[in-house]
Short mmCIF file of C-alpha atoms in Angstrom, two decimals:
data_model
loop_
_atom_site.label_atom_id
_atom_site.label_comp_id
_atom_site.label_asym_id
_atom_site.label_seq_id
_atom_site.Cartn_x
_atom_site.Cartn_y
_atom_site.Cartn_z
CA MET A 1 -30.60 3.30 9.23
CA ALA A 2 -29.28 4.66 5.96
CA ASN A 3 -27.45 2.15 3.83
CA ASP A 4 -26.41 3.75 0.60
CA SER A 5 -23.11 4.85 -0.82
CA THR A 6 -23.56 8.59 -0.34
CA PRO A 7 -20.58 9.87 1.63
CA GLN A 8 -21.85 10.38 5.12
CA ASN A 9 -21.25 9.71 8.78
CA TYR A 10 -23.13 6.58 9.80
CA GLY A 11 -22.93 7.43 13.46
CA SER A 12 -21.17 6.07 16.46
CA TYR A 13 -20.41 2.40 16.99
CA ASN A 14 -18.50 0.41 19.57
CA ILE A 15 -16.62 -2.83 19.05
CA THR A 16 -18.32 -5.73 20.81
CA ALA A 17 -16.11 -8.51 19.46
CA ALA A 18 -12.78 -8.63 17.68
CA GLN A 19 -10.69 -11.38 16.20
CA LEU A 20 -7.17 -10.78 14.92
CA LEU A 21 -6.94 -12.53 11.56
CA LEU A 22 -3.60 -11.51 10.08
CA ILE A 23 -0.59 -9.65 11.40
CA PRO A 24 2.32 -8.21 9.40
CA GLU A 25 5.85 -9.57 9.42
CA LEU A 26 9.02 -8.73 7.51
CA ALA A 27 9.75 -11.46 4.98
CA PRO A 28 13.06 -11.60 3.11
CA GLN A 29 12.76 -11.98 -0.64
CA ALA A 30 15.12 -13.90 -2.86
CA GLU A 31 15.53 -10.78 -4.94
CA ASN A 32 14.66 -7.12 -4.60
CA GLY A 33 14.92 -6.71 -0.83
CA SER A 34 12.23 -7.64 1.65
CA SER A 35 8.50 -7.34 1.81
CA VAL A 36 5.92 -6.97 4.52
CA ARG A 37 3.70 -10.04 4.40
CA LEU A 38 0.65 -10.92 6.43
CA VAL A 39 0.64 -14.10 8.50
CA PRO A 40 -1.87 -15.73 10.84
CA PRO A 41 -1.43 -14.74 14.49
CA THR A 42 -0.20 -17.13 17.15
CA LEU A 43 -1.10 -17.35 20.81
CA GLU A 44 1.78 -14.96 21.42
CA HIS A 45 -0.28 -12.28 19.67
CA THR A 46 -3.89 -12.94 20.52
CA THR A 47 -6.12 -14.68 22.98
CA THR A 48 -8.62 -15.89 20.37
CA LEU A 49 -7.11 -17.60 17.36
CA PRO A 50 -9.26 -18.22 14.28
CA ASP A 51 -10.46 -21.83 14.59
CA PRO A 52 -8.67 -23.39 11.61
CA VAL A 53 -5.42 -21.76 12.70
CA LEU A 54 -5.93 -22.98 16.26
CA ALA A 55 -6.47 -26.47 14.95
CA GLY A 56 -3.19 -26.30 13.10
CA GLY A 57 -4.87 -26.54 9.73
CA SER A 58 -4.04 -24.64 6.58
CA LEU A 59 -5.02 -21.03 6.21
CA PRO A 60 -8.72 -20.78 5.36
CA GLN A 61 -9.42 -19.42 1.92
CA ASP A 62 -10.90 -16.24 3.34
CA LEU A 63 -7.67 -15.34 5.08
CA GLU A 64 -5.59 -16.51 2.15
CA THR A 65 -7.53 -14.15 -0.08
CA LEU A 66 -7.07 -11.23 2.30
CA GLU A 67 -3.42 -12.13 2.78
CA ASP A 68 -2.69 -12.21 -0.92
CA THR A 69 -5.04 -9.60 -2.33
CA TYR A 70 -4.70 -6.34 -0.43
CA TYR A 71 -1.32 -5.26 -1.78
CA PRO A 72 -0.31 -2.98 -4.62
CA ILE A 73 1.48 -6.05 -5.97
CA THR A 74 0.49 -9.54 -4.90
CA LYS A 75 2.83 -12.46 -4.27
CA LYS A 76 2.45 -13.77 -7.78
CA MET A 77 3.16 -10.47 -9.47
CA LYS A 78 6.57 -8.91 -9.90
CA VAL A 79 7.53 -5.62 -8.31
CA SER A 80 8.95 -2.94 -10.53
CA THR A 81 12.53 -2.34 -11.26
CA PRO A 82 13.21 1.29 -10.34
CA PRO A 83 12.06 3.72 -13.00
CA VAL A 84 14.64 5.45 -15.16
CA LEU A 85 13.88 9.12 -14.90
CA PRO A 86 14.47 11.84 -17.46
CA PRO A 87 17.10 14.39 -16.46
CA THR A 88 15.80 17.12 -14.21
CA PRO A 89 17.52 20.26 -12.98
CA PRO A 90 19.08 20.33 -9.53
CA VAL A 91 16.77 21.16 -6.69
CA SER A 92 16.90 24.73 -5.46
CA ALA A 93 14.55 24.20 -2.53
CA VAL A 94 12.38 21.64 -0.80
CA GLY A 95 8.90 22.75 0.17
CA VAL A 96 7.31 21.35 3.30
CA MET A 97 3.71 22.13 2.53
CA ASP A 98 1.02 23.08 5.01
CA VAL A 99 -1.55 20.30 4.73
CA GLY A 100 -2.63 20.34 8.35
CA GLN A 101 -1.99 17.01 10.06
CA GLY A 102 -0.23 15.25 7.23
CA ASN A 103 2.88 15.29 5.11
CA CYS A 104 3.46 16.75 1.67
CA ASN A 105 6.88 17.84 0.40
CA LEU A 106 7.65 19.46 -2.92
CA LEU A 107 10.89 19.48 -4.93
CA ILE A 108 11.47 22.84 -6.59
CA GLY A 109 13.78 23.38 -9.56
CA GLN A 110 16.16 26.20 -10.37
CA PRO A 111 14.75 29.62 -11.27
CA GLY A 112 14.60 30.21 -15.01
CA ALA A 113 15.06 33.31 -17.10
CA GLY A 114 12.10 35.01 -15.48
CA GLY A 115 13.50 34.41 -12.03
CA THR A 116 10.78 31.95 -11.13
CA ALA A 117 10.98 28.21 -10.68
CA ASP A 118 8.92 25.18 -11.65
CA VAL A 119 8.32 22.12 -9.53
CA PHE A 120 8.96 18.50 -10.47
CA ALA A 121 8.10 16.09 -7.71
CA TYR A 122 6.00 15.55 -4.62
CA TYR A 123 7.29 13.43 -1.79
CA ASP A 124 4.00 12.40 -0.17
CA THR A 125 0.61 13.94 -0.83
CA GLY A 126 -0.97 13.91 2.60
CA TYR A 127 -4.32 15.13 3.87
CA PRO A 128 -5.70 14.76 7.40
CA LEU A 129 -8.21 12.21 8.59
CA TRP A 130 -11.73 13.61 8.47
CA PHE A 131 -11.67 14.06 12.23
CA TYR A 132 -8.72 16.46 11.82
CA VAL A 133 -9.64 18.38 8.65
CA SER A 134 -10.00 21.53 10.73
CA SER A 135 -6.20 21.48 10.99
CA LEU A 136 -6.04 22.36 7.28
CA PRO A 137 -5.42 25.92 6.14
CA PRO A 138 -8.53 27.30 4.40
CA ALA A 139 -6.80 27.17 1.03
CA MET A 140 -6.39 23.42 1.37
CA ARG A 141 -9.73 22.48 2.92
CA PHE A 142 -11.54 20.75 0.07
CA GLY A 143 -15.12 21.92 -0.37
CA GLY A 144 -14.52 25.12 1.52
CA GLN A 145 -15.08 28.53 -0.05
CA GLN A 146 -11.37 29.37 0.03
CA TYR A 147 -10.13 26.04 -1.32
CA ALA A 148 -7.33 26.49 -3.86
CA GLY A 149 -5.67 23.08 -3.70
CA PRO A 150 -2.19 21.85 -4.56
CA ILE A 151 -0.28 22.31 -7.80
CA PRO A 152 -1.97 19.79 -10.11
CA ASN A 153 0.91 19.36 -12.56
CA ASN A 154 3.98 21.22 -13.74
CA GLN A 155 4.46 23.06 -17.02
CA ALA A 156 5.96 20.03 -18.75
CA ASN A 157 3.26 17.70 -17.39
CA THR A 158 5.94 15.60 -15.73
CA LEU A 159 5.17 16.20 -12.07
CA ARG A 160 5.51 12.92 -10.18
CA VAL A 161 4.74 11.54 -6.75
CA ILE A 162 7.05 9.51 -4.56
CA LEU A 163 5.05 8.06 -1.68
CA SER A 164 6.85 7.37 1.56
CA HIS A 165 4.33 4.75 2.72
CA TRP A 166 0.62 3.89 2.59
CA ASP A 167 -0.52 6.01 5.50
CA TRP A 168 -3.72 8.03 5.09
CA ASP A 169 -2.16 11.37 6.04
CA HIS A 170 0.59 10.77 3.48
CA TRP A 171 -1.47 9.74 0.39
CA ARG A 172 -5.01 11.05 0.79
CA LEU A 173 -4.49 14.39 -1.02
CA GLY A 174 -3.86 12.29 -4.11
CA ALA A 175 -7.51 11.27 -3.99
CA ILE A 176 -8.84 14.65 -2.89
CA ALA A 177 -7.17 16.99 -5.40
CA PRO A 178 -6.98 14.58 -7.32
CA LEU A 179 -3.39 13.80 -8.32
CA ASN A 180 -3.96 10.29 -9.64
CA ASN A 181 -3.01 11.29 -13.18
CA LEU A 182 0.61 11.85 -12.12
CA GLN A 183 3.26 9.13 -12.14
CA TRP A 184 3.47 7.47 -8.72
CA THR A 185 6.29 5.50 -7.15
CA PHE A 186 5.37 3.77 -3.91
CA PRO A 187 6.34 0.87 -1.64
CA ASN A 188 4.76 -2.57 -1.77
CA GLN A 189 3.00 -2.70 1.58
CA PRO A 190 -0.30 -4.14 2.80
CA ILE A 191 -3.09 -1.67 2.08
CA GLY A 192 -6.66 -1.32 3.26
CA PRO A 193 -9.79 -1.33 1.13
CA ALA A 194 -10.06 2.48 0.95
CA ALA A 195 -6.44 2.81 -0.16
CA ALA A 196 -6.98 -0.04 -2.62
CA ASN A 197 -9.89 1.82 -4.19
CA PHE A 198 -7.60 4.81 -4.72
CA LEU A 199 -4.73 2.68 -5.98
CA ARG A 200 -6.91 1.34 -8.76
CA THR A 201 -7.36 4.89 -10.09
CA LEU A 202 -3.64 5.49 -10.63
CA ALA A 203 -2.78 5.68 -14.28
CA ASN A 204 0.96 5.24 -14.00
CA ALA A 205 2.65 3.53 -11.09
CA ASN A 206 5.90 1.92 -10.00
CA VAL A 207 5.99 -0.34 -6.95
CA ILE A 208 9.14 -0.85 -4.91
CA ASN A 209 9.95 -3.53 -2.30
CA ALA A 210 11.36 -2.74 1.13
CA GLY A 211 15.10 -2.93 1.66
CA GLY A 212 16.12 -3.00 -1.99
CA PRO A 213 19.08 -1.07 -3.39
CA PRO A 214 18.86 2.74 -3.60
CA PHE A 215 17.98 4.23 -6.96
CA GLY A 216 17.96 7.60 -8.66
CA GLY A 217 15.07 9.96 -8.11
CA PRO A 218 14.11 13.33 -9.56
CA GLY A 219 16.52 16.24 -9.24
CA ASN A 220 19.52 13.92 -8.84
CA SER A 221 18.00 12.73 -5.61
CA THR A 222 18.45 9.23 -4.25
CA ILE A 223 15.50 7.09 -3.19
CA PHE A 224 16.16 4.64 -0.36
CA SER A 225 14.00 1.63 0.41
CA CYS A 226 13.63 1.55 4.17
CA VAL A 227 13.83 -1.52 6.34
CA PRO A 228 14.01 -1.73 10.14
CA THR A 229 17.44 -2.58 11.52
CA VAL A 230 16.37 -3.64 15.00
CA ASN A 231 16.13 -7.35 15.70
CA PRO A 232 13.57 -8.69 16.34
CA VAL A 233 11.49 -6.15 14.44
CA PRO A 234 8.51 -4.91 16.47
CA VAL A 235 5.50 -5.52 14.26
CA ALA A 236 3.96 -2.22 15.31
CA MET A 237 6.75 -0.27 13.56
CA LEU A 238 6.73 -2.19 10.28
CA MET A 239 4.46 -0.05 8.16
CA ASN A 240 6.18 3.24 8.97
CA ASN A 241 9.64 1.78 8.44
CA THR A 242 9.32 -0.16 5.17
CA GLY A 243 8.64 2.73 2.83
CA LEU A 244 10.70 5.07 0.69
CA ALA A 245 12.98 7.91 1.86
CA LEU A 246 14.56 10.63 -0.23
CA SER A 247 17.98 12.30 -0.14
CA VAL A 248 18.02 15.54 -2.10
CA PRO A 249 21.23 17.36 -3.13
CA ILE A 250 20.83 21.04 -2.44
CA VAL A 251 22.78 24.17 -1.52
CA LEU A 252 22.00 24.56 2.17
CA PRO A 253 22.88 26.74 4.00
CA THR A 254 22.54 29.10 1.07
CA ALA A 255 25.29 31.32 2.46
CA GLU A 256 27.79 28.59 1.56
CA PRO A 257 28.43 27.32 -1.97
CA ALA A 258 28.60 23.64 -1.04
CA ILE A 259 26.00 21.15 -2.17
CA ARG A 260 24.64 19.32 0.85
CA ARG A 261 21.71 17.00 1.45
CA VAL A 262 18.13 17.36 2.66
CA VAL A 263 16.76 14.00 3.81
CA LEU A 264 13.03 13.28 3.85
CA THR A 265 11.96 10.08 5.61
CA GLY A 266 8.20 10.45 6.06
CA ASP A 267 7.40 8.39 9.16
CA ALA A 268 10.54 6.21 8.96
CA ASN A 269 13.20 6.32 11.65
CA PHE A 270 16.66 7.37 10.53
CA ASN A 271 18.15 3.99 11.40
CA SER A 272 15.66 2.37 9.03
CA VAL A 273 17.03 4.37 6.09
CA PRO A 274 20.16 2.81 4.54
CA LEU A 275 21.74 6.18 3.82
CA ASP A 276 24.90 6.28 1.78
CA PHE A 277 28.11 7.70 3.21
CA GLY A 278 27.91 10.89 1.18
CA THR A 279 24.47 11.68 2.50
CA THR A 280 25.36 10.88 6.09
CA LEU A 281 28.30 13.28 6.05
CA ASN A 282 26.48 16.11 4.30
CA MET A 283 23.05 16.33 5.81
CA THR A 284 22.02 19.91 6.55
CA GLY A 285 18.25 19.63 6.35
CA ILE A 286 15.67 17.09 7.47
CA THR A 287 11.99 16.78 8.18
CA ALA A 288 11.07 15.58 11.64
CA VAL A 289 10.33 11.85 11.62
CA HIS A 290 6.59 11.04 11.82
CA HIS A 291 5.54 14.69 12.39
CA GLY A 292 7.65 14.86 15.57
CA SER A 293 6.49 11.59 17.11
CA ASN A 294 8.45 9.92 19.87
CA ALA A 295 6.96 6.44 19.32
CA HIS A 296 8.86 3.34 18.23
CA GLY A 297 12.22 5.12 18.33
CA ALA A 298 11.18 7.91 15.94
CA ALA A 299 13.39 10.49 17.66
CA GLN A 300 16.28 8.14 18.40
CA ASN A 301 19.36 7.23 16.40
CA LEU A 302 19.30 10.66 14.80
CA ARG A 303 22.07 11.59 12.40
CA ALA A 304 24.04 14.72 13.13
CA PRO A 305 24.10 17.61 10.67
CA ALA A 306 27.27 18.26 8.67
CA VAL A 307 30.11 19.57 10.79
CA ASN A 308 29.83 23.17 12.03
CA ILE A 309 26.38 23.69 10.53
CA ALA A 310 23.20 24.31 12.48
CA GLY A 311 20.90 21.66 11.09
CA ARG A 312 17.66 22.82 9.46
CA ILE A 313 14.58 20.89 10.49
CA ALA A 314 10.98 21.30 9.36
CA TYR A 315 8.02 19.88 11.26
CA SER A 316 4.75 19.07 9.53
CA TYR A 317 1.84 18.79 11.94
CA GLY A 318 -1.67 20.10 12.44
CA ILE A 319 -3.58 21.99 15.10
CA THR A 320 -7.37 21.69 15.06
CA THR A 321 -9.70 24.64 15.56
CA ASN A 322 -10.12 23.73 19.22
CA GLY A 323 -6.37 24.18 19.69
CA ASN A 324 -5.47 20.50 19.97
CA HIS A 325 -2.37 19.18 18.28
CA ALA A 326 -3.52 16.11 16.34
CA TYR A 327 -1.94 13.05 18.02
CA GLY A 328 -0.07 15.43 20.34
CA PHE A 329 2.55 16.11 17.64
CA PRO A 330 5.26 17.22 17.90
CA VAL A 331 6.18 15.53 21.14
CA ALA A 332 8.27 17.79 23.39
CA LEU A 333 10.82 15.05 24.08
CA ALA A 334 11.29 14.56 20.36
CA VAL A 335 11.83 18.28 19.77
CA THR A 336 14.49 18.25 22.47
CA ALA A 337 16.13 15.17 20.94
CA TYR A 338 16.45 16.92 17.58
CA GLN A 339 17.92 20.01 19.22
CA ASN A 340 20.42 17.91 21.15
CA ALA A 341 21.44 16.19 17.93
CA GLY A 342 22.24 19.54 16.30
CA TRP A 343 18.98 20.26 14.42
CA THR A 344 18.59 23.68 15.95
CA ALA A 345 17.20 25.84 13.12
CA ALA A 346 13.56 24.79 13.16
CA SER A 347 10.32 25.80 11.53
CA SER A 348 6.90 24.22 11.18
CA THR A 349 3.86 24.26 8.96
CA ALA A 350 1.43 24.81 11.84
CA GLN A 351 3.25 27.44 13.89
CA GLY A 352 6.30 28.67 12.00
CA GLN A 353 9.14 28.93 14.49
CA ASN A 354 6.75 28.98 17.47
CA ILE A 355 6.80 25.20 17.77
CA ASN A 356 4.59 23.95 20.62
CA GLN A 357 3.91 27.42 21.96
CA ALA A 358 0.41 27.87 23.32
CA GLY A 359 -2.26 30.19 22.02
CA LEU A 360 -3.61 31.38 18.71
CA ALA A 361 -0.88 33.98 18.31
CA ALA A 362 1.67 31.20 17.97
CA GLN A 363 -0.16 30.04 14.83
CA ALA A 364 0.10 33.42 13.13
CA ASN A 365 3.09 32.24 11.10
CA ARG A 366 1.60 28.97 9.90
CA GLY A 367 2.20 28.07 6.29
CA ASN A 368 4.47 26.38 3.81
CA VAL A 369 8.13 26.02 4.75
CA GLN A 370 10.90 26.36 2.18
CA MET A 371 14.29 24.72 2.80
CA GLY A 372 17.06 25.94 0.51
CA ARG A 373 16.97 29.00 -1.73
CA ASN A 374 14.17 31.47 -1.26
CA VAL A 375 12.76 31.01 -4.75
CA VAL A 376 9.49 32.23 -6.19
CA LEU A 377 7.38 29.72 -8.08
CA LEU A 378 5.99 30.33 -11.55
CA ALA A 379 3.03 32.70 -11.68
CA ALA A 380 0.99 29.81 -13.11
CA TYR A 381 0.71 28.47 -9.56
CA ASN A 382 -0.44 31.69 -7.93
CA ASN A 383 -3.97 30.40 -7.57
CA THR A 384 -2.90 27.30 -5.66
CA ALA A 385 -2.27 26.85 -1.95
CA PHE A 386 1.35 26.03 -2.68
CA ALA A 387 2.33 29.36 -4.27
CA THR A 388 4.07 31.03 -1.35
CA PHE A 389 6.37 30.10 1.50
CA PRO A 390 5.95 32.27 4.61
CA ASN A 391 8.56 30.22 6.45
CA GLN A 392 12.13 29.99 5.26
CA LEU A 393 14.97 27.71 6.34
CA ASN A 394 17.85 29.04 4.29
CA MET B 1 9.28 -2.13 -15.62
CA PRO B 2 6.26 -0.05 -14.72
CA VAL B 3 3.15 -1.75 -13.52
CA VAL B 4 0.82 -2.18 -16.46
CA PRO B 5 -2.64 -0.77 -15.79
CA PRO B 6 -5.36 -3.41 -15.82
CA ASN B 7 -6.54 -4.31 -19.30
CA SER B 8 -10.14 -4.75 -20.36
CA SER B 9 -10.29 -8.52 -19.82
CA TYR B 10 -8.77 -8.12 -16.37
CA GLU B 11 -11.30 -5.45 -15.53
CA GLY B 12 -14.02 -7.65 -16.96
CA VAL B 13 -13.22 -10.44 -14.55
CA PHE B 14 -13.47 -8.06 -11.64
CA THR B 15 -16.68 -6.61 -12.93
CA VAL B 16 -18.11 -10.11 -12.76
CA VAL B 17 -16.61 -10.67 -9.34
CA SER B 18 -17.92 -7.36 -8.06
CA GLU B 19 -21.38 -8.11 -9.36
CA GLN B 20 -21.49 -11.18 -7.16
CA GLY B 21 -21.58 -8.81 -4.26
CA SER B 22 -24.00 -6.33 -5.77
CA GLN B 23 -26.81 -7.43 -3.49
CA PHE B 24 -24.54 -6.35 -0.64
CA GLU B 25 -23.19 -3.22 -2.27
CA GLY B 26 -24.35 -0.95 0.58
CA PRO B 27 -21.46 -0.17 2.88
CA LEU B 28 -23.23 -1.15 6.11
CA SER B 29 -23.18 -4.75 7.26
CA PRO B 30 -26.56 -6.29 8.10
CA SER B 31 -24.82 -8.41 10.71
CA ASN B 32 -22.66 -5.52 11.97
CA GLN B 33 -19.57 -7.58 11.14
CA TYR B 34 -16.70 -6.04 9.21
CA TYR B 35 -13.34 -7.12 7.86
CA ALA B 36 -11.14 -4.36 9.21
CA PHE B 37 -7.66 -3.27 8.13
CA LEU B 38 -5.86 -1.46 10.94
CA SER B 39 -4.69 1.57 9.01
CA LYS B 40 -3.45 4.01 11.69
CA VAL B 41 -2.46 3.78 15.34
CA ASP B 42 -0.96 6.80 17.06
CA LEU B 43 -0.27 7.44 20.72
CA ASP B 44 -0.93 10.99 21.90
CA ASP B 45 1.83 11.56 24.44
CA THR B 46 -0.05 14.43 26.06
CA THR B 47 -3.18 12.40 26.85
CA GLN B 48 -1.71 8.87 26.78
CA LEU B 49 -4.64 7.89 24.58
CA TYR B 50 -4.42 6.02 21.30
CA ASP B 51 -6.01 7.28 18.10
CA VAL B 52 -7.03 4.30 15.95
CA MET B 53 -8.38 4.13 12.41
CA PHE B 54 -9.60 1.06 10.50
CA GLU B 55 -10.54 0.74 6.83
CA VAL B 56 -13.45 -1.72 6.83
CA VAL B 57 -15.70 -3.61 4.44
CA ALA B 58 -18.93 -5.37 5.36
CA GLN B 59 -18.51 -9.08 6.07
CA GLU B 60 -21.33 -9.86 3.64
CA TRP B 61 -19.68 -7.97 0.79
CA ALA B 62 -16.33 -9.66 1.43
CA GLN B 63 -17.92 -13.10 1.52
CA ASN B 64 -19.76 -12.57 -1.74
CA ALA B 65 -17.44 -10.42 -3.80
CA LEU B 66 -14.05 -11.40 -2.47
CA PHE B 67 -14.07 -14.84 -0.89
CA SER B 68 -16.73 -16.69 -2.88
CA SER B 69 -15.34 -15.92 -6.29
CA ALA B 70 -15.29 -18.96 -8.52
CA VAL B 71 -12.18 -17.48 -10.06
CA PHE B 72 -9.28 -16.91 -7.69
CA LEU B 73 -6.94 -14.37 -9.10
CA SER B 74 -3.76 -13.22 -7.47
CA ALA B 75 -4.44 -9.63 -8.32
CA PRO B 76 -5.44 -6.36 -6.68
CA PRO B 77 -8.87 -6.41 -5.05
CA PRO B 78 -12.07 -5.21 -6.70
CA VAL B 79 -13.51 -1.80 -5.89
CA SER B 80 -15.16 -2.14 -2.51
CA PRO B 81 -17.76 -0.22 -0.49
CA ALA B 82 -15.11 0.69 2.08
CA LEU B 83 -15.84 2.64 5.24
CA ILE B 84 -13.65 4.22 7.88
CA TYR B 85 -14.00 3.37 11.55
CA HIS B 86 -12.23 5.89 13.77
CA ILE B 87 -11.59 5.74 17.52
CA PRO B 88 -10.22 9.19 18.41
CA GLY B 89 -9.11 8.36 21.95
CA ILE B 90 -8.79 5.05 23.81
CA ASP B 91 -6.50 4.03 26.67
CA GLN B 92 -3.99 1.24 26.22
CA ASN B 93 -5.67 -1.40 28.38
CA THR B 94 -9.08 -0.88 26.82
CA LEU B 95 -7.60 -1.02 23.33
CA VAL B 96 -5.68 -4.23 24.01
CA ASN B 97 -8.69 -5.89 25.63
CA THR B 98 -11.11 -4.73 22.96
CA LEU B 99 -8.97 -6.11 20.14
CA GLY B 100 -8.20 -9.34 21.99
CA VAL B 101 -4.45 -9.05 21.64
CA THR B 102 -1.95 -9.96 24.32
CA SER B 103 0.08 -6.73 24.24
CA ILE B 104 0.04 -3.23 22.84
CA ASP B 105 3.13 -4.37 20.90
CA PHE B 106 0.80 -6.38 18.67
CA VAL B 107 -1.60 -3.57 17.87
CA ALA B 108 0.08 -3.17 14.51
CA GLU B 109 -0.79 -1.11 11.48
CA GLY B 110 -1.28 -3.48 8.57
CA SER B 111 -3.19 -6.10 10.59
CA TRP B 112 -6.60 -7.48 9.62
CA TYR B 113 -9.38 -8.07 12.13
CA LEU B 114 -12.94 -9.33 12.03
CA LEU B 115 -14.86 -6.76 14.08
CA THR B 116 -18.40 -6.80 15.36
CA PHE B 117 -20.00 -3.42 16.04
CA GLU B 118 -23.02 -2.17 17.89
CA GLN B 119 -24.48 1.28 17.60
CA ALA B 120 -23.57 3.61 20.44
CA PRO B 121 -25.53 6.84 20.02
CA GLY B 122 -23.68 9.81 21.39
CA GLY B 123 -20.36 7.98 21.44
CA ASN B 124 -17.08 9.15 19.98
CA ASN B 125 -16.18 6.28 17.68
CA SER B 126 -17.41 7.06 14.18
CA LEU B 127 -18.20 4.88 11.19
CA TYR B 128 -18.14 6.98 8.04
CA HIS B 129 -17.66 6.97 4.30
CA PRO B 130 -14.05 7.78 3.31
CA ASP B 131 -15.17 10.38 0.78
CA ILE B 132 -16.92 12.42 3.46
CA ASP B 133 -13.83 14.62 3.26
CA LYS B 134 -14.83 15.52 -0.30
CA GLN B 135 -18.11 17.07 0.79
CA LYS B 136 -18.78 20.79 0.83
CA GLN B 137 -17.63 22.32 4.09
CA SER B 138 -19.80 24.66 6.12
#
């Protein structure tokens, strides 16, 4: 059996024994919102408690170390106050980038004198699990002959990353490309050892607690700290619903002069995002929650688009080379729920407007989706996978 | 205030801590036991199967580099020989029984488990290095 650190597949294994050691819970903080903490399980959760916990003793040091260590910020460290950002131009469009089964959105500025626009922020930098890398377009499949990769930085070297939450298919491109030299803003959530290894490579980071007050993001956007509003909170929905969401002011539809809002939530349900009144009334564009999932209320409690406007919705999901939708996304019931809520102008990264249609022909229009103005990016990015937008939601 | 990147003395402490586990720096566990962070759980509505992914470290490495440190610091963990354990399709009952939880409601991303593995040649559940996705594609 090989036992070195060369990246490889070590083969197939089954689980023969399992013991739940720690389970997440939402813990209010005296200041700066809430946080997801890890606590020992009870007999409500598991049939086999760790012995010291069963005996009613204190947490063994092993668990205490796990409980306190695998966070971006531990209990004894302070989370960041929100960063103060330099002024950036209004957003002309939001890119929903084709990264296969994952999420990666891009905030695009106003076109300059040459008629082309620069970019200034990512919201998520996702990449599929290894099992689903065949869902990537060739230009994004690292190590492939056609790999071009994402935009590594903008012209002013101020490109930043806002991470919705610590989910592999939302952060992994940061390690692949890599994008760890950019400034990152992310939520304080429990992380695993692979994510922790990546986290340690970030040169410039801000960490935000769940449920804190909203703060200003790039392009006059507003960043919301998500927190579940259902009581009691199902533990299985905590990680997806304690991250960061983004509300971006934008002219959409472009046929009208009014500035509206595109709301990006990553995998968080809409009722976990404490949206302000102005956003709620003016939403005209969204991304489908959790790639079009229907689990844990992802397609429920949807907000309606602004009055008399067909809502624009972009789905980010991946189809593998054998034709399978990774995780079955988007779920048909979820697609119907969005339509019923008024989000009727839809496009997707995997199939363009042919969402959930069968066959290879339905994938002919796969590619990046642009919500807002149909703007051309600077020629400097022509050699990247993010240069063009075959799908438009204007 | 931004998080300050670790300074040299901070890194030095973790270098020492990491070296305590150097004899176990290989990613595979001699005992087949792993501390496992439940990183992703997704239900495929079309198959009614769950797709489950853990980020794991060998029990021996954790004991030596993480838990047995003479210096306990409330700080981010040292660089670890992490692996990924991926179950691409498992039904609800089997998943609940395998993990020893009382309900699917408690199969929660963010949880930590102690897992024991056995090799299952030809099976679907893979143990692999996370950076396998950085390898040259055929």
